[in-house]
Coordinates of C-alpha atoms and ligand atoms in Angstrom, one line a residue:
X1 CA 78.6 -51.5 -22.9
X2 CA 79.2 -51.9 -19.1
X3 CA 78.7 -48.3 -18.1
X4 CA 81.9 -46.5 -17.0
X5 CA 83.2 -43.5 -15.0
X6 CA 83.0 -41.6 -18.7
X7 CA 79.6 -42.5 -19.4
X8 CA 77.9 -40.6 -16.5
X9 CA 76.8 -36.8 -16.1
X10 CA 79.0 -33.9 -14.8
X11 CA 76.7 -33.8 -12.0
X12 CA 76.8 -37.3 -11.1
X13 CA 80.9 -37.4 -11.3
X14 CA 80.9 -33.7 -9.3
X15 CA 78.9 -35.6 -6.7
X16 CA 81.1 -38.9 -6.4
X17 CA 83.8 -36.9 -6.6
X18 CA 82.5 -34.5 -3.5
X19 CA 81.8 -37.5 -1.6
X20 CA 85.1 -39.2 -1.8
X21 CA 83.8 -41.6 -3.7
X22 CA 86.0 -41.7 -6.2
X23 CA 89.0 -39.4 -7.5
X24 CA 89.1 -37.5 -10.9
X25 CA 92.8 -39.7 -11.8
X26 CA 89.8 -42.6 -12.1
X27 CA 87.6 -40.7 -14.2
X28 CA 90.4 -38.9 -16.6
X29 CA 91.8 -42.6 -17.0
X30 CA 88.4 -43.8 -18.0
X31 CA 87.8 -40.6 -20.8
X32 CA 91.3 -41.5 -22.3
X33 CA 90.9 -45.5 -22.6
X34 CA 87.3 -44.9 -24.4
X35 CA 89.0 -42.5 -26.7
X36 CA 91.8 -45.0 -27.0
X37 CA 88.8 -47.4 -28.3
X38 CA 86.9 -45.1 -30.4
X39 CA 88.6 -42.1 -31.8
X40 CA 89.5 -43.7 -34.2
X41 CA 86.2 -44.0 -35.1
X42 CA 85.4 -41.0 -34.5
X43 CA 87.8 -38.8 -35.1
X44 CA 86.1 -36.3 -32.4
X45 CA 89.9 -35.0 -31.2
X46 CA 92.7 -32.9 -33.0
X47 CA 94.7 -33.2 -30.5
X48 CA 95.3 -34.7 -27.3
X49 CA 97.2 -33.9 -24.0
X50 CA 97.0 -37.0 -22.0
X51 CA 100.0 -35.8 -19.5
X52 CA 99.1 -33.2 -18.5
X53 CA 95.7 -34.3 -18.2
X54 CA 97.1 -36.7 -15.7
X55 CA 98.9 -34.2 -13.8
X56 CA 95.7 -32.1 -13.4
X57 CA 93.6 -34.9 -12.2
X58 CA 96.5 -35.6 -9.5
X59 CA 96.1 -32.1 -8.8
X60 CA 92.8 -32.4 -8.2
X61 CA 92.2 -35.3 -6.3
X62 CA 95.0 -33.6 -3.7
X63 CA 92.7 -30.2 -2.9
X64 CA 89.9 -33.2 -2.9
X65 CA 91.9 -34.5 -0.3
X66 CA 92.4 -31.2 1.4
X67 CA 88.8 -30.3 1.5
X68 CA 89.3 -27.4 -0.8
X69 CA 87.8 -28.3 -3.9
X70 CA 88.6 -25.1 -6.5
X71 CA 84.2 -25.6 -7.4
X72 CA 81.7 -27.9 -8.7
X73 CA 83.8 -28.9 -11.8
X74 CA 87.1 -29.6 -10.1
X75 CA 88.7 -32.3 -11.7
X76 CA 86.1 -32.8 -14.6
X77 CA 87.4 -33.7 -17.8
X78 CA 86.3 -31.2 -20.4
X79 CA 87.4 -30.7 -24.0
X80 CA 88.5 -27.5 -26.0
X81 CA 86.9 -26.5 -29.6
X82 CA 90.3 -26.0 -31.5
X83 CA 89.3 -22.8 -32.5
X84 CA 89.5 -21.4 -28.6
X85 CA 93.4 -20.5 -27.7
X86 CA 94.9 -23.1 -25.8
X87 CA 98.6 -22.0 -24.3
X88 CA 101.1 -24.1 -25.1
X89 CA 98.9 -26.6 -26.8
X90 CA 98.4 -26.2 -30.8
X91 CA 95.3 -24.5 -32.2
X92 CA 94.6 -25.3 -35.4
X93 CA 90.6 -24.1 -36.2
X94 CA 90.4 -27.1 -38.5
X95 CA 93.5 -25.5 -41.2
X96 CA 96.0 -26.6 -42.5
X97 CA 96.8 -22.6 -41.8
X98 CA 97.6 -22.7 -38.3
X99 CA 98.5 -26.1 -38.3
X100 CA 101.5 -25.8 -35.5
X101 CA 99.9 -22.9 -34.1
X102 CA 101.1 -22.5 -30.5
X103 CA 99.3 -19.4 -28.5
X104 CA 101.3 -17.9 -26.2
X105 CA 97.9 -17.2 -24.0
X106 CA 94.6 -19.1 -22.8
X107 CA 91.1 -17.7 -24.2
X108 CA 89.2 -16.7 -21.1
X109 CA 87.0 -19.3 -21.3
X110 CA 90.0 -21.6 -20.9
X111 CA 91.4 -19.8 -18.4
X112 CA 88.1 -20.1 -16.2
X113 CA 87.9 -23.5 -16.7
X114 CA 91.5 -24.4 -15.2
X115 CA 90.7 -21.8 -12.6
X116 CA 87.9 -23.9 -11.7
X117 CA 90.1 -27.3 -11.5
X118 CA 88.4 -28.6 -14.5
X119 CA 90.9 -31.4 -17.1
X120 CA 91.6 -30.0 -20.5
X121 CA 91.5 -33.4 -22.4
X122 CA 92.1 -32.1 -25.9
X123 CA 91.0 -29.8 -28.5
X124 CA 88.4 -31.0 -31.3
X125 CA 87.6 -31.2 -34.2
X126 CA 85.6 -28.3 -36.4
X127 CA 84.7 -27.5 -40.1
X128 CA 87.8 -25.0 -40.8
X129 CA 87.0 -21.4 -39.1
X130 CA 83.4 -22.6 -37.8
X131 CA 82.7 -22.4 -41.2
X132 CA 80.3 -25.7 -42.1
X133 CA 77.2 -27.3 -40.6
X134 CA 78.8 -31.0 -40.7
X135 CA 82.5 -31.1 -39.7
X136 CA 83.3 -32.7 -42.6
X137 CA 85.5 -29.5 -44.0
X138 CA 88.3 -30.0 -41.0
X139 CA 92.2 -30.1 -43.0
X140 CA 92.2 -33.2 -40.2
X141 CA 89.5 -35.4 -41.7
X142 CA 85.5 -35.5 -40.8
X143 CA 84.0 -36.2 -37.5
X144 CA 82.0 -39.0 -37.7
X145 CA 78.6 -39.3 -35.5
X146 CA 79.1 -41.2 -32.0
X147 CA 75.8 -43.0 -33.2
X148 CA 76.0 -44.4 -36.5
X149 CA 79.2 -43.6 -38.2
X150 CA 77.6 -43.2 -41.6
X151 CA 76.3 -39.9 -40.5
X152 CA 77.8 -36.9 -39.9
X153 CA 78.2 -35.2 -36.3
X154 CA 77.1 -31.9 -37.5
X155 CA 79.1 -29.0 -36.9
X156 CA 80.8 -26.8 -37.1
X157 CA 81.5 -27.7 -33.0
X158 CA 81.1 -31.5 -34.6
X159 CA 83.8 -32.7 -32.0
X160 CA 83.3 -31.4 -29.6
X161 CA 79.3 -32.6 -29.3
X162 CA 80.8 -35.8 -30.5
X163 CA 82.7 -36.1 -27.4
X164 CA 80.6 -35.5 -25.2
X165 CA 78.2 -38.1 -26.9
X166 CA 80.8 -41.1 -27.6
X167 CA 82.5 -40.3 -23.3
X168 CA 85.6 -39.4 -24.8
X169 CA 85.0 -36.0 -22.6
X170 CA 82.1 -35.0 -19.9
X171 CA 82.1 -31.5 -20.7
X172 CA 83.4 -29.3 -23.7
X173 CA 83.6 -26.0 -24.7
X174 CA 82.1 -25.1 -28.3
X175 CA 81.7 -22.0 -30.3
X176 CA 78.4 -20.4 -32.3
X177 CA 78.0 -18.1 -35.5
X178 CA 75.2 -19.3 -37.1
X179 CA 74.2 -22.3 -34.8
X180 CA 77.6 -24.8 -34.5
X181 CA 77.0 -25.1 -30.9
X182 CA 73.2 -26.5 -31.8
X183 CA 72.7 -28.1 -34.1
X184 CA 75.6 -30.9 -33.7
X185 CA 74.5 -31.0 -30.1
X186 CA 71.2 -32.2 -31.8
X187 CA 73.1 -34.5 -34.3
X188 CA 74.9 -35.7 -31.4
X189 CA 72.0 -36.1 -28.6
X190 CA 73.6 -33.9 -26.0
X191 CA 72.5 -30.8 -24.8
X192 CA 74.1 -27.7 -26.4
X193 CA 74.0 -24.6 -24.8
X194 CA 75.0 -21.2 -27.1
X195 CA 74.9 -17.8 -24.1
X196 CA 73.5 -14.4 -25.2
X197 CA 76.4 -12.4 -27.4
X198 CA 78.6 -11.1 -24.8
X199 CA 77.7 -13.3 -22.0
X200 CA 81.1 -15.3 -22.2
X201 CA 84.0 -13.7 -23.8
X202 CA 85.2 -14.0 -27.2
X203 CA 88.6 -13.2 -26.1
X204 CA 91.0 -15.8 -27.3
X205 CA 88.1 -17.1 -29.6
X206 CA 90.2 -17.0 -32.9
X207 CA 87.4 -15.0 -35.0
X208 CA 85.1 -15.5 -37.8
X209 CA 82.2 -13.3 -38.2
X210 CA 82.9 -11.5 -34.4
X211 CA 79.2 -9.8 -34.3
X212 CA 77.6 -13.3 -34.5
X213 CA 80.3 -15.6 -32.8
X214 CA 79.8 -16.8 -29.3
X215 CA 81.4 -19.6 -26.9
X216 CA 78.8 -21.9 -25.3
X217 CA 79.0 -25.5 -24.3
X218 CA 78.4 -29.2 -24.5
X219 CA 76.8 -31.6 -21.3
X220 CA 75.1 -34.7 -21.5
X221 CA 72.4 -32.8 -19.5
X222 CA 70.9 -29.1 -19.0
X223 CA 72.4 -30.0 -15.7
X224 CA 75.4 -30.2 -16.9
X225 CA 75.5 -27.5 -19.4
X226 CA 74.4 -25.2 -16.4
X227 CA 77.8 -26.6 -14.5
X228 CA 79.3 -25.2 -17.9
X229 CA 77.8 -22.2 -18.3
X230 CA 79.0 -21.5 -13.8
X231 CA 82.0 -21.1 -14.8
X232 CA 82.6 -19.6 -18.4
X233 CA 79.6 -16.7 -18.0
X234 CA 80.5 -13.1 -16.9
X235 CA 82.6 -10.0 -18.0
X236 CA 85.8 -9.8 -19.4
X237 CA 87.9 -6.1 -19.3
X238 CA 89.8 -8.0 -22.1
X239 CA 86.5 -8.2 -24.6
X240 CA 85.2 -5.4 -25.2
X241 CA 81.8 -6.5 -26.8
X242 CA 81.2 -8.3 -23.3
X243 CA 78.8 -7.8 -21.4
X244 CA 78.7 -6.8 -17.9
X245 CA 75.3 -8.4 -16.5
X246 CA 75.0 -9.7 -13.7
X247 CA 75.3 -13.5 -14.1
X248 CA 73.4 -15.7 -12.0
X249 CA 73.9 -19.8 -10.2
X250 CA 72.2 -21.3 -13.5
X251 CA 71.8 -24.0 -11.1
X252 CA 69.6 -22.6 -8.9
X253 CA 67.3 -22.4 -11.9
X254 CA 67.2 -26.1 -13.1
X255 CA 65.2 -26.4 -9.7
X256 CA 61.6 -24.1 -10.7
X257 CA 59.0 -25.0 -11.8
X258 CA 57.4 -23.7 -15.3
X259 CA 54.0 -22.8 -13.8
X260 CA 52.6 -20.1 -15.9
X261 CA 55.8 -20.2 -18.4
X262 CA 54.9 -18.2 -21.4
X263 CA 56.4 -20.5 -24.5
X264 CA 56.2 -19.1 -28.1
X265 CA 55.7 -21.4 -30.9
X266 CA 57.0 -19.2 -33.8
X267 CA 54.2 -20.4 -37.2
X268 CA 56.9 -19.9 -39.4
X269 CA 59.2 -22.9 -38.1
X270 CA 57.0 -25.4 -38.4
X271 CA 56.1 -25.6 -42.1
X272 CA 56.5 -27.6 -44.6
X273 CA 60.0 -29.1 -45.1
X274 CA 60.7 -29.8 -41.9
X275 CA 60.7 -34.0 -41.0
X276 CA 56.9 -35.2 -40.1
X277 CA 58.3 -37.6 -37.7
X278 CA 60.2 -34.2 -35.8
X279 CA 57.7 -32.4 -35.9
X280 CA 55.6 -34.9 -34.1
X281 CA 58.4 -35.4 -31.2
X282 CA 58.6 -31.7 -30.8
X283 CA 54.7 -31.3 -30.8
X284 CA 55.2 -34.3 -27.8
X285 CA 57.7 -32.2 -25.7
X286 CA 55.2 -29.4 -25.7
X287 CA 52.3 -31.2 -24.8
X288 CA 54.6 -32.6 -21.8
X289 CA 55.4 -29.2 -20.8
X290 CA 52.0 -27.7 -21.4
X291 CA 50.6 -30.6 -18.8
X292 CA 53.2 -29.3 -16.3
X293 CA 51.3 -25.7 -16.5
X294 CA 52.8 -23.7 -19.2
X295 CA 50.8 -21.8 -21.1
X296 CA 51.8 -22.3 -25.0
X297 CA 51.1 -19.6 -27.6
X298 CA 50.9 -19.9 -31.3
X299 CA 53.8 -16.4 -32.4
X300 CA 55.2 -15.0 -35.6
X301 CA 58.2 -14.0 -36.5
X302 CA 57.6 -12.6 -40.2
X303 CA 60.9 -11.8 -41.3
X304 CA 62.8 -15.1 -40.7
X305 CA 62.1 -16.4 -43.8
X306 CA 65.5 -13.2 -45.2
X307 CA 67.5 -14.9 -41.9
X308 CA 70.2 -17.4 -44.1
X309 CA 70.4 -14.8 -46.6
X310 CA 70.8 -12.3 -44.4
X311 CA 73.4 -14.4 -42.5
X312 CA 75.5 -15.7 -45.3
X313 CA 76.3 -11.5 -46.2
X314 CA 76.7 -10.5 -42.8
X315 CA 78.8 -13.8 -41.7
X316 CA 81.2 -13.9 -44.7
X317 CA 81.8 -9.5 -44.9
X318 CA 82.8 -10.4 -41.5
X319 CA 85.1 -13.4 -42.1
X320 CA 87.3 -11.9 -45.3
X321 CA 88.2 -8.9 -43.4
X322 CA 88.6 -11.2 -39.5
X323 CA 91.2 -13.9 -42.1
X324 CA 92.7 -11.0 -43.5
X325 CA 95.0 -11.6 -40.6
X326 CA 96.8 -15.7 -42.2
X327 CA 98.8 -13.9 -44.8
X328 CA 102.0 -15.7 -43.7
X329 CA 103.4 -13.2 -41.5
X330 CA 102.0 -13.4 -38.4
X331 CA 100.9 -16.3 -37.6
X332 CA 101.3 -20.9 -38.5
X333 CA 101.8 -21.6 -42.0
X334 CA 104.2 -19.8 -44.2
X335 CA 104.9 -20.9 -48.1
X336 CA 107.1 -19.0 -50.4
X337 CA 107.3 -20.0 -53.5
X338 CA 110.1 -20.2 -56.3
X339 CA 109.8 -16.3 -55.9
X340 CA 110.6 -15.6 -52.5
X341 CA 109.4 -12.2 -52.7
X342 CA 106.1 -10.9 -50.4
X343 CA 103.2 -10.9 -53.0
X344 CA 103.8 -14.5 -53.6
X345 CA 104.5 -15.4 -49.9
X346 CA 100.8 -14.1 -49.1
X347 CA 99.3 -15.8 -52.4
X348 CA 101.3 -19.2 -52.1
X349 CA 100.4 -19.4 -47.9
X350 CA 97.0 -17.8 -48.6
X351 CA 96.2 -20.6 -51.5
X352 CA 97.8 -23.3 -49.7
X353 CA 96.7 -22.7 -45.9
X354 CA 93.2 -22.6 -46.9
X355 CA 90.5 -25.1 -47.6
X356 CA 87.4 -24.4 -50.5
X357 CA 85.1 -23.7 -48.1
X358 CA 87.0 -20.6 -46.4
X359 CA 88.1 -19.6 -49.7
X360 CA 84.5 -19.4 -51.1
X361 CA 83.2 -17.4 -47.9
X362 CA 86.3 -15.3 -48.6
X363 CA 85.7 -14.0 -51.4
X364 CA 82.1 -13.8 -51.3
X365 CA 82.6 -11.8 -48.6
X366 CA 85.0 -9.5 -50.4
X367 CA 82.7 -9.1 -53.1
X368 CA 79.5 -7.6 -51.0
X369 CA 81.7 -5.5 -49.1
X370 CA 83.6 -3.9 -52.2
X371 CA 82.5 -0.7 -53.7
X372 CA 79.0 -0.9 -55.7
X373 CA 78.0 -3.6 -54.0
X374 CA 78.2 -2.8 -50.3
X375 CA 74.9 -0.9 -50.1
X376 CA 73.4 -3.4 -52.3
X377 CA 74.1 -6.1 -50.0
X378 CA 75.8 -5.6 -47.1
X379 CA 73.8 -2.8 -46.3
X380 CA 70.4 -4.0 -47.0
X381 CA 71.3 -7.2 -44.9
X382 CA 72.2 -4.9 -42.0
X383 CA 69.0 -3.4 -42.3
X384 CA 67.4 -7.3 -42.3
X385 CA 69.7 -7.7 -38.8
X386 CA 67.5 -4.9 -36.9
X387 CA 63.8 -6.1 -38.6
X388 CA 64.9 -10.1 -37.2
X389 CA 65.5 -8.4 -33.8
X390 CA 62.8 -6.5 -33.7
X391 CA 60.4 -9.2 -34.8
X392 CA 62.2 -11.4 -32.1
X393 CA 61.9 -8.4 -29.4
X394 CA 58.1 -7.7 -30.0
X395 CA 57.5 -11.4 -29.4
X396 CA 59.3 -11.4 -26.4
X397 CA 56.7 -8.7 -24.9
X398 CA 54.6 -11.6 -24.9
X399 CA 56.2 -14.8 -24.2
X400 CA 58.9 -15.5 -22.1
X401 CA 60.9 -18.1 -24.6
X402 CA 60.3 -19.6 -28.2
X403 CA 60.6 -23.5 -28.4
X404 CA 61.6 -24.5 -32.1
X405 CA 63.3 -26.9 -34.1
X406 CA 67.3 -27.2 -35.0
X407 CA 67.1 -28.8 -37.5
X408 CA 64.7 -30.3 -40.5
X409 CA 66.0 -33.1 -39.8
X410 CA 68.0 -36.2 -38.6
X411 CA 71.5 -36.3 -39.3
X412 CA 72.4 -36.5 -43.3
X413 CA 75.3 -39.2 -44.4
X414 CA 78.4 -38.1 -44.6
X415 CA 79.2 -37.2 -48.0
X416 CA 76.0 -36.7 -48.8
X417 CA 76.0 -32.5 -49.2
X418 CA 79.5 -31.9 -49.4
X419 CA 79.7 -30.7 -53.0
X420 CA 77.0 -28.8 -53.0
X421 CA 77.3 -25.7 -50.4
X422 CA 74.0 -24.1 -50.9
X423 CA 72.3 -27.6 -49.1
X424 CA 74.7 -27.0 -46.3
X425 CA 73.5 -23.7 -45.6
X426 CA 69.8 -24.0 -45.7
X427 CA 70.8 -26.5 -42.8
X428 CA 71.0 -23.4 -40.8
X429 CA 67.9 -22.2 -41.0
X430 CA 66.5 -22.7 -37.6
X431 CA 69.6 -21.9 -35.9
X432 CA 71.6 -18.2 -37.4
X433 CA 68.7 -16.1 -36.3
X434 CA 69.8 -16.3 -32.7
X435 CA 73.0 -14.9 -33.4
X436 CA 71.6 -12.3 -35.4
X437 CA 69.7 -10.8 -32.8
X438 CA 72.2 -11.7 -30.9
X439 CA 69.6 -14.3 -28.7
X440 CA 70.6 -17.0 -26.4
X441 CA 69.3 -20.9 -27.5
X442 CA 69.5 -24.3 -26.1
X443 CA 69.7 -27.9 -28.1
X444 CA 67.6 -30.1 -25.7
X445 CA 67.9 -34.1 -26.9
X446 CA 63.8 -35.3 -27.0
X447 CA 64.7 -38.5 -28.5
X448 CA 65.0 -40.7 -31.4
X449 CA 63.9 -40.6 -35.0
X450 CA 64.7 -43.5 -37.7
X451 CA 67.6 -44.7 -34.5
X452 CA 69.6 -40.9 -34.6
X453 CA 69.2 -38.2 -31.9
X454 CA 66.5 -35.3 -32.5
X455 CA 66.1 -32.3 -30.6
X456 CA 64.1 -29.3 -29.7
X457 CA 65.6 -25.6 -29.7
X458 CA 64.7 -23.3 -26.9
X459 CA 65.3 -19.4 -27.5
X460 CA 65.4 -16.9 -24.7
X461 CA 65.5 -13.2 -23.9
X462 CA 69.1 -11.5 -24.1
X463 CA 70.3 -12.6 -20.9
X464 CA 68.0 -14.9 -19.7
X465 CA 69.7 -18.0 -20.3
X466 CA 68.2 -19.5 -17.1
X467 CA 65.2 -19.0 -18.6
X468 CA 66.4 -21.7 -21.0
X469 CA 67.5 -23.8 -17.7
X470 CA 64.3 -23.7 -15.8
X471 CA 62.1 -25.2 -19.3
X472 CA 65.1 -28.0 -20.2
X473 CA 65.4 -29.2 -17.3
X474 CA 61.7 -29.7 -16.7
X475 CA 61.2 -31.5 -19.9
X476 CA 64.3 -33.7 -19.1
X477 CA 62.5 -34.1 -16.0
X478 CA 59.7 -35.3 -17.4
X479 CA 60.9 -37.6 -20.6
X480 CA 62.6 -39.8 -18.1
X481 CA 59.3 -40.1 -15.8
Ligands
LIG501 N1 76.6 -23.2 -40.3 C1 77.1 -21.7 -40.0 C2 78.4 -21.5 -41.0 O1 78.6 -22.3 -41.9 C3 77.4 -21.3 -38.7 C4 78.6 -22.2 -38.8 C5 79.1 -21.8 -36.7 O2 78.0 -21.5 -36.1 N2 80.3 -21.4 -36.6 O3 78.6 -20.4 -41.4

């Protein structure tokens, strides 16, 4: 296949745009051509906004012609996960219950993209309300892996990852509650950044589990993710959990070498159950980094064994409370049934509007929060969450960051795990602890195994995303030599 504009990185396109060699209109056209060619098979998008995108690209070109681009990503086509509100553009959360829901406002992350001149391409597919690890649990059909359509794209931000991997977008936004950015990034062979909890405003992100949710995104390189985070990071008074912590220019971190950087390898992560070939790829990556002057130390996160159970108690508890708002009154779908009274309206709307997995989570969450079980499950999970966070605090006294797997193996086949929720939950074993502890994490591609992409994860100290960019970019440079 010949290389089209839509196959370039955001950094390359940005340089070409600033040099006046190409136009935003050409890039946007190229992206939509790719969508026409491939999205029938991939299903990365729930909806696209071609007309508005062409208009936005036109406006970007006018700014370039005036020598007054708004930012490094002015005119770059960006896709947005469909649980992030976009004014006047349907935001479905991958659910029937929000078909036709038209947000009257933009999420802060979207406002910041627009203020930077980015071109909104469309809204990407996801597991309903972000609940899943494969993007098979969407009311709008599964997203398929662009590298091989027999395999899942990973989830829940599978649409956003697949869009960037296939050239159907240059950058994209996702959300990560327990791995939903890092895991599909790994499976689709792109870079995914999940920032520190509080780094990016959650205003306008439709909540799944509020204490874990964080907006981040995807790019075709570590540098592209730095450009994206530069745009969306920073304090927002509209989100009380948004942190008033200084942001830095993440593209600056890309230049720093890694001599003396201390990298921890948590021994509990590299155990039986982790694919042998994948383990070798990660080891090779670590050797390259070590030759370049990074110091590798074995560390321990003993409470990691509780991470998946802790996560699924807290996430479902919060979900059951957050999803109570979808009752047929305030947003989206309303089903009244023949009785036409209030209780039946609630019942019909929720029975018809939510999919199986969402119902399972609401039931689990309601159970763990109910009187008599609260102490045994929810409270205990909160205590474990603190212990996990302390484990990370302890190792971060010794090292600057950690390297870990993202997934246990290569992407699985469509349908392979969809009838077994426990199997699906176990997919998240390497990612959920980062959300429980509120840390930043990045998924960096490190080649292929059995012709499918694989990745390693870099985990950083709170608000030190710059270390992830520094290390990730150093690895990319070394690997391409
Ligand atoms: N797979 C995890 C879940 O189903 C994480 C999802 C996410 O990060 N949104 O909850």
